[in-house]
Amino acid sequence: MRKLSANYIYTLTGNPISEGVVVVHEDGSINDILNNREGVDDIEVFDGVITPGFINTHCHLELSYLKGKVEEGLGIAEFILSVEEFKQASDEVKLDAIKMANIEMIENGIVAVGDISNTNISFSEKQKSKISFHTFIELYGFNPDYAKAIIDGAKVLSRELMTLDLGWSIAPHSPYSVSKALFEEIMDIANGAYFPMTIHNQESDAENEMFLEGTGNLMEMKKKLGAEVSSWKSTGKRSIETSIRNMASENNLLLVHNTFTNLEDLQFAESKSDYLYWCMCVNANWYIERALPDIYMFEDAGVRITLGTDSIASNYSLSILDEMKTISKYYKDVSIESLLNWGCKNGAEYLGLENQLGTLEVGKTPGINLISGLEEDNKLNSKSKVTKLY
């Protein structure tokens, strides 16, 4: 067994423990957590804080081959068009990029990922990975006539995931890319299954414009991609109302991005579901929209926040610590304990992995990270780094 100590231990089950000790079996399971080092031999002492492994609740592993290809600051409509433009790559190129992205996440202390998949290209790498992957089979289709055919394709992918013993859900891409009929087909599968659900939410103000006015960049993008939009009518309401009305159930539901979510949106959504989680992918928000969500608003409201990286096509790294550092830079009053709850505990709860991951507790195998390079009061800065201890 190893005995690991640092300036503080963040178990996320109580107050941080100053100069505590985590006693760990060789398989990474926690044997004991001690409140001090007194009388304990052979301790490995580190400068920094010890935390559980990180949970990345939103990633697109299969887009890893697009690293550095899409220009920054395009806005979501032009970003999507650029992704479509670069999609012609060989399976070999895609698989190599997926493998490297998986390694990057492991090295950055990530132990579980909620990953979006439109195809099966990433499945074999997920099966081999040390990371616990939950795959969201992401569906989109604006024409209601195609809803059943789209669901049939998703069922093929779900059977493959079950064969590989990988967790899965079927999920809609966004309120602006899914017909009412397809929403209904998805929820027919989800209701009673109790697996986590997810949807992109208000990543761009153009999304709200589309639902309020029936105009804007997203409508133009849909036309360029050949979507049938002539029969679609704007609702006169912001897009989140469509998401929640179509998806409210007893399944955990993750709203991803929330860059242009306001307090009225938040309160409306929370009133419709007791199972909501809000995922922040701040580096991707900056990469695509040059905008950030109102983190203070979400924190003050006391809602359940998680963290994600989005894809490396829309980010500078696949690092949850880097997401935390960006939040710390722009929202200086957010404590490291809040960030760790979002990046560890809440993510594990959302994915249904809280019995093993998310907190440091005896009997769990949550992964153990060391964050070093901190300022006073354990504040993160640009030099802070993570080392995976288990």
Coordinates of C-alpha atoms in Angstrom, one line a residue:
M1 CA 0.0 0.0 0.0
R2 CA 1.0 3.6 -0.6
K3 CA 0.4 6.4 1.9
L4 CA -0.2 9.7 0.1
S5 CA -0.2 13.1 1.7
A6 CA -0.3 16.8 0.6
N7 CA -1.0 20.2 2.0
Y8 CA -4.7 19.4 1.8
I9 CA -6.8 16.3 1.0
Y10 CA -10.1 17.2 -0.7
T11 CA -12.3 14.2 -0.1
L12 CA -15.4 16.1 -1.2
T13 CA -17.3 14.4 1.6
G14 CA -16.5 17.0 4.3
N15 CA -14.0 19.8 5.0
P16 CA -10.5 19.6 3.4
I17 CA -8.1 17.8 5.6
S18 CA -4.8 19.7 6.3
E19 CA -1.8 17.3 6.0
G20 CA -4.0 14.3 5.9
V21 CA -3.1 10.9 4.5
V22 CA -4.8 8.7 1.9
V23 CA -3.9 5.0 2.3
V24 CA -4.3 3.3 -1.1
H25 CA -4.1 -0.4 -2.2
E26 CA -2.0 -1.1 -5.3
D27 CA -5.2 -1.5 -7.3
G28 CA -6.2 2.1 -6.5
S29 CA -8.9 1.3 -3.9
I30 CA -8.8 3.4 -0.8
N31 CA -7.9 1.6 2.4
D32 CA -8.1 4.5 4.8
I33 CA -8.1 8.3 5.1
L34 CA -6.2 9.7 8.1
N35 CA -6.7 13.2 9.6
N36 CA -3.0 13.7 10.2
R37 CA 0.5 12.2 9.6
E38 CA 1.2 11.6 13.3
G39 CA 2.7 8.1 13.9
V40 CA 2.5 7.1 10.2
D41 CA 5.6 5.8 8.5
D42 CA 6.6 5.7 4.8
I43 CA 4.4 8.6 3.8
E44 CA 4.9 10.1 0.3
V45 CA 4.4 13.9 0.9
F46 CA 3.5 16.2 -2.0
D47 CA 3.3 20.0 -2.4
G48 CA -0.3 20.7 -3.5
V49 CA -3.7 19.2 -2.9
I50 CA -4.9 15.6 -3.4
T51 CA -8.3 15.2 -5.1
P52 CA -10.5 12.5 -6.6
G53 CA -10.1 11.7 -10.3
F54 CA -11.8 14.1 -12.7
I55 CA -15.1 13.5 -14.5
N56 CA -15.5 14.9 -18.0
T57 CA -19.2 14.9 -18.6
H58 CA -19.1 16.2 -22.2
C59 CA -16.7 15.2 -24.9
H60 CA -16.8 14.3 -28.6
L61 CA -13.9 11.8 -28.8
E62 CA -14.6 10.9 -32.5
L63 CA -13.9 14.5 -33.6
S64 CA -10.3 14.4 -32.3
Y65 CA -8.9 14.3 -35.8
L66 CA -10.1 17.9 -36.2
K67 CA -7.6 19.2 -33.7
G68 CA -6.5 22.7 -34.8
K69 CA -8.4 22.5 -38.1
V70 CA -11.4 24.7 -37.3
E71 CA -10.8 28.5 -37.0
E72 CA -11.6 30.1 -33.6
G73 CA -14.4 32.6 -33.0
L74 CA -16.6 31.5 -35.9
G75 CA -19.8 31.1 -33.9
I76 CA -21.6 27.8 -33.7
A77 CA -23.3 27.9 -37.2
E78 CA -20.0 28.5 -39.0
F79 CA -18.2 26.0 -36.7
I80 CA -20.7 23.3 -37.6
L81 CA -20.3 24.0 -41.3
S82 CA -16.5 23.8 -40.9
V83 CA -16.7 20.5 -39.2
E84 CA -18.8 19.2 -42.1
E85 CA -16.2 20.5 -44.5
F86 CA -13.3 18.6 -42.8
K87 CA -15.2 15.3 -42.2
Q88 CA -13.5 13.5 -45.1
A89 CA -10.6 11.7 -43.3
S90 CA -9.5 8.1 -43.3
D91 CA -10.5 5.8 -40.5
E92 CA -6.8 5.4 -39.8
V93 CA -6.4 9.1 -39.2
K94 CA -9.5 9.2 -37.0
L95 CA -8.5 6.2 -34.9
D96 CA -5.0 7.5 -34.3
A97 CA -6.4 10.8 -33.1
I98 CA -8.9 9.1 -30.9
K99 CA -6.2 7.0 -29.3
M100 CA -4.1 10.1 -28.6
A101 CA -7.1 12.0 -27.2
N102 CA -7.8 9.1 -24.8
I103 CA -4.2 9.1 -23.6
E104 CA -4.3 12.9 -23.1
M105 CA -7.4 12.6 -20.9
I106 CA -5.8 9.7 -18.8
E107 CA -2.6 11.8 -18.3
N108 CA -4.8 14.7 -17.2
G109 CA -6.4 12.7 -14.4
I110 CA -9.7 12.1 -16.0
V111 CA -11.3 8.8 -14.9
A112 CA -14.8 8.9 -16.5
V113 CA -16.2 10.6 -19.6
G114 CA -19.7 11.2 -21.0
D115 CA -18.9 11.0 -24.7
I116 CA -20.9 11.9 -27.7
S117 CA -20.9 9.5 -30.7
N118 CA -22.5 9.7 -34.0
T119 CA -20.8 6.6 -35.3
N120 CA -19.0 3.5 -33.9
I121 CA -15.5 4.8 -34.8
S122 CA -14.5 5.3 -31.2
F123 CA -16.0 2.2 -29.6
S124 CA -13.0 -0.1 -29.8
E125 CA -10.7 2.5 -28.1
K126 CA -13.3 3.0 -25.4
Q127 CA -13.5 -0.7 -24.6
K128 CA -9.7 -0.8 -24.1
S129 CA -9.4 2.4 -22.2
K130 CA -8.6 2.8 -18.5
I131 CA -11.3 5.5 -18.5
S132 CA -14.9 4.6 -17.8
F133 CA -16.9 5.8 -20.9
H134 CA -20.6 6.3 -21.1
T135 CA -21.5 6.8 -24.8
F136 CA -24.3 9.1 -25.8
I137 CA -25.6 8.0 -29.2
E138 CA -26.3 11.4 -30.6
L139 CA -29.2 11.9 -33.0
Y140 CA -30.3 14.7 -35.2
G141 CA -33.0 15.1 -37.8
F142 CA -35.3 18.0 -38.5
N143 CA -37.7 16.1 -40.8
P144 CA -40.2 14.1 -38.8
D145 CA -40.7 11.6 -41.6
Y146 CA -37.2 10.2 -40.9
A147 CA -37.5 9.8 -37.1
K148 CA -38.1 6.1 -37.1
A149 CA -35.3 5.4 -39.5
I150 CA -32.9 7.5 -37.4
I151 CA -33.9 5.6 -34.2
D152 CA -33.4 2.2 -36.0
G153 CA -29.8 3.3 -36.8
A154 CA -29.3 4.3 -33.2
K155 CA -30.5 0.8 -32.0
V156 CA -27.8 -0.8 -34.1
L157 CA -25.2 1.2 -32.4
S158 CA -26.7 0.5 -29.0
R159 CA -26.5 -3.2 -29.6
E160 CA -22.8 -2.9 -30.5
L161 CA -22.1 -1.0 -27.3
M162 CA -24.0 -3.6 -25.2
T163 CA -21.9 -6.3 -26.9
L164 CA -18.7 -4.4 -25.8
D165 CA -20.2 -4.0 -22.3
L166 CA -20.1 -0.2 -22.6
G167 CA -22.6 2.1 -21.0
W168 CA -24.9 4.0 -23.4
S169 CA -27.8 6.3 -23.9
I170 CA -29.7 7.6 -26.9
A171 CA -29.7 11.4 -26.9
P172 CA -30.8 14.4 -29.1
H173 CA -28.2 16.7 -30.4
S174 CA -30.0 20.0 -29.7
P175 CA -33.4 21.6 -29.8
Y176 CA -32.7 23.2 -33.1
S177 CA -31.7 20.0 -34.9
V178 CA -34.3 17.5 -33.7
S179 CA -37.9 17.2 -34.7
K180 CA -40.8 16.7 -32.3
A181 CA -41.3 13.2 -33.6
L182 CA -37.6 12.3 -33.1
F183 CA -37.8 13.7 -29.5
E184 CA -40.7 11.4 -28.9
E185 CA -38.9 8.4 -30.3
I186 CA -35.9 9.1 -28.1
M187 CA -37.9 9.5 -24.9
D188 CA -39.9 6.3 -25.7
I189 CA -36.6 4.5 -25.3
A190 CA -35.4 6.6 -22.3
N191 CA -38.5 6.4 -20.2
G192 CA -38.2 3.5 -17.8
A193 CA -34.6 2.9 -18.7
Y194 CA -33.3 5.6 -16.3
F195 CA -30.0 6.2 -18.1
P196 CA -28.5 9.7 -18.2
M197 CA -29.7 12.0 -21.0
T198 CA -27.9 15.0 -22.5
I199 CA -28.6 17.8 -25.0
H200 CA -26.6 20.9 -26.2
N201 CA -28.3 24.0 -24.8
Q202 CA -28.1 27.7 -25.7
E203 CA -24.5 27.4 -26.9
S204 CA -25.1 30.4 -29.2
D205 CA -27.5 33.4 -29.0
A206 CA -28.5 32.4 -32.6
E207 CA -30.3 29.4 -31.0
N208 CA -32.6 31.6 -29.0
E209 CA -33.1 33.8 -32.1
M210 CA -34.2 30.8 -34.2
F211 CA -36.9 29.9 -31.7
L212 CA -38.0 33.5 -30.9
E213 CA -38.0 34.9 -34.5
G214 CA -37.4 32.0 -36.9
T215 CA -34.3 33.8 -38.2
G216 CA -30.5 34.0 -37.7
N217 CA -27.3 32.1 -38.5
L218 CA -28.6 28.7 -37.4
M219 CA -31.5 28.9 -39.8
E220 CA -29.2 29.9 -42.6
M221 CA -26.8 27.0 -41.6
K222 CA -29.7 24.5 -41.8
K223 CA -30.6 25.7 -45.3
K224 CA -27.0 25.3 -46.4
L225 CA -26.9 21.7 -45.1
G226 CA -30.1 20.9 -47.0
A227 CA -32.5 20.7 -44.0
E228 CA -36.2 21.0 -44.7
V229 CA -37.1 24.2 -42.8
S230 CA -40.1 25.5 -44.8
S231 CA -42.7 23.8 -42.4
W232 CA -40.9 24.7 -39.2
K233 CA -42.4 27.5 -37.2
S234 CA -40.7 29.6 -34.4
T235 CA -42.2 29.1 -31.0
G236 CA -41.8 32.7 -29.8
K237 CA -40.1 31.2 -26.7
R238 CA -36.4 30.7 -25.9
S239 CA -35.0 27.3 -27.0
I240 CA -34.6 25.8 -23.5
E241 CA -38.4 25.6 -23.2
T242 CA -38.4 23.1 -26.1
S243 CA -35.6 21.0 -24.6
I244 CA -37.2 20.7 -21.2
R245 CA -40.8 20.2 -22.4
N246 CA -39.6 17.4 -24.6
M247 CA -37.2 15.7 -22.2
A248 CA -38.4 16.2 -18.6
S249 CA -38.5 12.7 -17.0
E250 CA -36.9 10.8 -14.1
N251 CA -33.7 10.5 -16.0
N252 CA -30.7 12.6 -15.1
L253 CA -30.5 15.3 -17.8
L254 CA -27.4 17.3 -18.6
L255 CA -27.8 20.7 -20.4
V256 CA -24.5 21.3 -22.1
H257 CA -22.8 24.7 -22.6
N258 CA -25.5 27.1 -21.4
T259 CA -23.5 30.1 -22.7
F260 CA -26.5 32.2 -23.4
T261 CA -28.8 30.9 -20.6
N262 CA -30.3 33.6 -18.4
L263 CA -31.8 33.5 -14.9
E264 CA -35.4 33.1 -16.2
D265 CA -34.2 30.2 -18.4
L266 CA -32.5 28.5 -15.4
Q267 CA -35.5 28.9 -13.1
F268 CA -37.9 27.6 -15.8
A269 CA -35.8 24.5 -16.4
E270 CA -35.3 23.8 -12.7
S271 CA -39.1 24.1 -12.2
K272 CA -39.7 21.4 -14.8
S273 CA -37.2 18.7 -13.7
D274 CA -35.8 17.5 -10.4
Y275 CA -32.9 15.7 -12.2
L276 CA -31.1 18.5 -14.0
Y277 CA -27.3 19.0 -14.3
W278 CA -25.7 22.0 -16.0
C279 CA -22.4 21.3 -17.8
M280 CA -19.9 24.1 -18.4
C281 CA -17.4 23.8 -21.2
V282 CA -15.8 27.2 -20.9
N283 CA -12.8 26.8 -23.1
A284 CA -15.0 25.5 -26.0
N285 CA -17.4 28.4 -25.4
W286 CA -14.5 30.8 -25.8
Y287 CA -13.0 28.9 -28.8
I288 CA -16.3 29.0 -30.7
E289 CA -18.3 32.0 -29.5
R290 CA -15.8 34.2 -27.7
A291 CA -18.3 34.1 -24.8
L292 CA -18.6 32.5 -21.4
P293 CA -21.6 31.4 -19.4
D294 CA -22.6 33.3 -16.3
I295 CA -21.0 31.0 -13.8
Y296 CA -21.8 33.1 -10.8
M297 CA -25.5 33.0 -11.7
F298 CA -25.5 29.2 -11.7
E299 CA -23.5 29.0 -8.5
D300 CA -25.7 31.4 -6.7
A301 CA -28.8 29.5 -7.8
G302 CA -27.4 26.4 -6.1
V303 CA -27.9 24.1 -9.2
R304 CA -25.8 21.0 -9.9
I305 CA -22.9 22.0 -12.2
T306 CA -20.6 19.6 -14.0
L307 CA -17.6 20.3 -16.3
G308 CA -16.8 19.1 -19.8
T309 CA -14.1 19.7 -22.4
D310 CA -16.2 19.4 -25.6
S311 CA -14.0 18.0 -28.4
I312 CA -10.4 18.9 -29.2
A313 CA -11.8 20.4 -32.4
S314 CA -13.2 23.2 -30.3
N315 CA -10.7 23.3 -27.4
Y316 CA -7.0 23.8 -26.7
S317 CA -6.7 20.6 -24.6
L318 CA -8.8 17.7 -23.1
S319 CA -8.1 18.7 -19.5
I320 CA -10.7 19.3 -16.8
L321 CA -8.1 21.2 -14.8
D322 CA -7.7 23.6 -17.7
E323 CA -11.5 24.2 -17.6
M324 CA -11.2 24.9 -13.9
K325 CA -8.3 27.3 -14.5
T326 CA -10.3 29.3 -17.0
I327 CA -13.2 29.6 -14.6
S328 CA -10.8 30.7 -11.9
K329 CA -9.4 33.3 -14.2
Y330 CA -12.7 35.0 -15.1
Y331 CA -14.7 34.1 -11.9
K332 CA -12.2 34.7 -9.2
D333 CA -14.6 34.2 -6.3
V334 CA -15.3 30.5 -7.2
S335 CA -13.4 28.4 -4.7
I336 CA -11.3 25.3 -5.6
E337 CA -13.7 23.2 -3.5
S338 CA -16.6 24.3 -5.7
L339 CA -14.6 23.5 -8.9
L340 CA -13.7 20.1 -7.5
N341 CA -17.3 19.3 -6.7
W342 CA -18.3 20.2 -10.2
G343 CA -15.3 18.4 -11.8
C344 CA -15.5 15.3 -9.7
K345 CA -18.5 14.6 -7.4
N346 CA -21.4 16.0 -9.5
G347 CA -20.1 14.5 -12.7
A348 CA -20.0 11.0 -11.0
E349 CA -23.5 11.5 -9.7
Y350 CA -24.8 12.5 -13.1
L351 CA -23.3 9.5 -14.8
G352 CA -24.5 7.1 -12.0
L353 CA -20.9 6.3 -11.0
E354 CA -21.0 7.8 -7.5
N355 CA -20.5 4.4 -5.8
Q356 CA -17.0 4.2 -7.1
L357 CA -16.0 7.6 -8.4
G358 CA -16.2 11.3 -7.5
T359 CA -15.2 11.4 -3.8
L360 CA -12.3 10.0 -1.7
E361 CA -13.9 7.4 0.5
V362 CA -12.8 4.0 1.9
G363 CA -13.6 1.2 -0.5
K364 CA -13.9 3.4 -3.6
T365 CA -11.5 3.4 -6.5
P366 CA -12.0 7.0 -7.6
G367 CA -8.6 7.8 -9.1
I368 CA -6.3 10.1 -7.2
N369 CA -4.9 13.4 -8.5
L370 CA -2.4 15.8 -7.2
I371 CA -2.9 19.5 -8.2
S372 CA 0.3 21.5 -7.7
G373 CA 1.4 25.1 -8.4
L374 CA -1.4 26.7 -6.4
E375 CA -1.5 30.2 -4.9
E376 CA -2.5 31.1 -1.4
D377 CA -5.9 29.7 -0.3
N378 CA -5.4 27.0 -2.9
K379 CA -6.3 29.2 -5.8
L380 CA -5.6 27.9 -9.3
N381 CA -3.4 29.9 -11.7
S382 CA -2.0 29.4 -15.2
K383 CA 0.9 27.3 -13.8
S384 CA -1.2 24.9 -11.8
K385 CA -0.9 21.3 -13.1
V386 CA -2.3 17.9 -12.4
T387 CA -0.4 14.7 -11.8
K388 CA -2.3 11.4 -11.8
L389 CA -1.2 9.4 -8.7
Y390 CA -3.7 6.6 -9.4

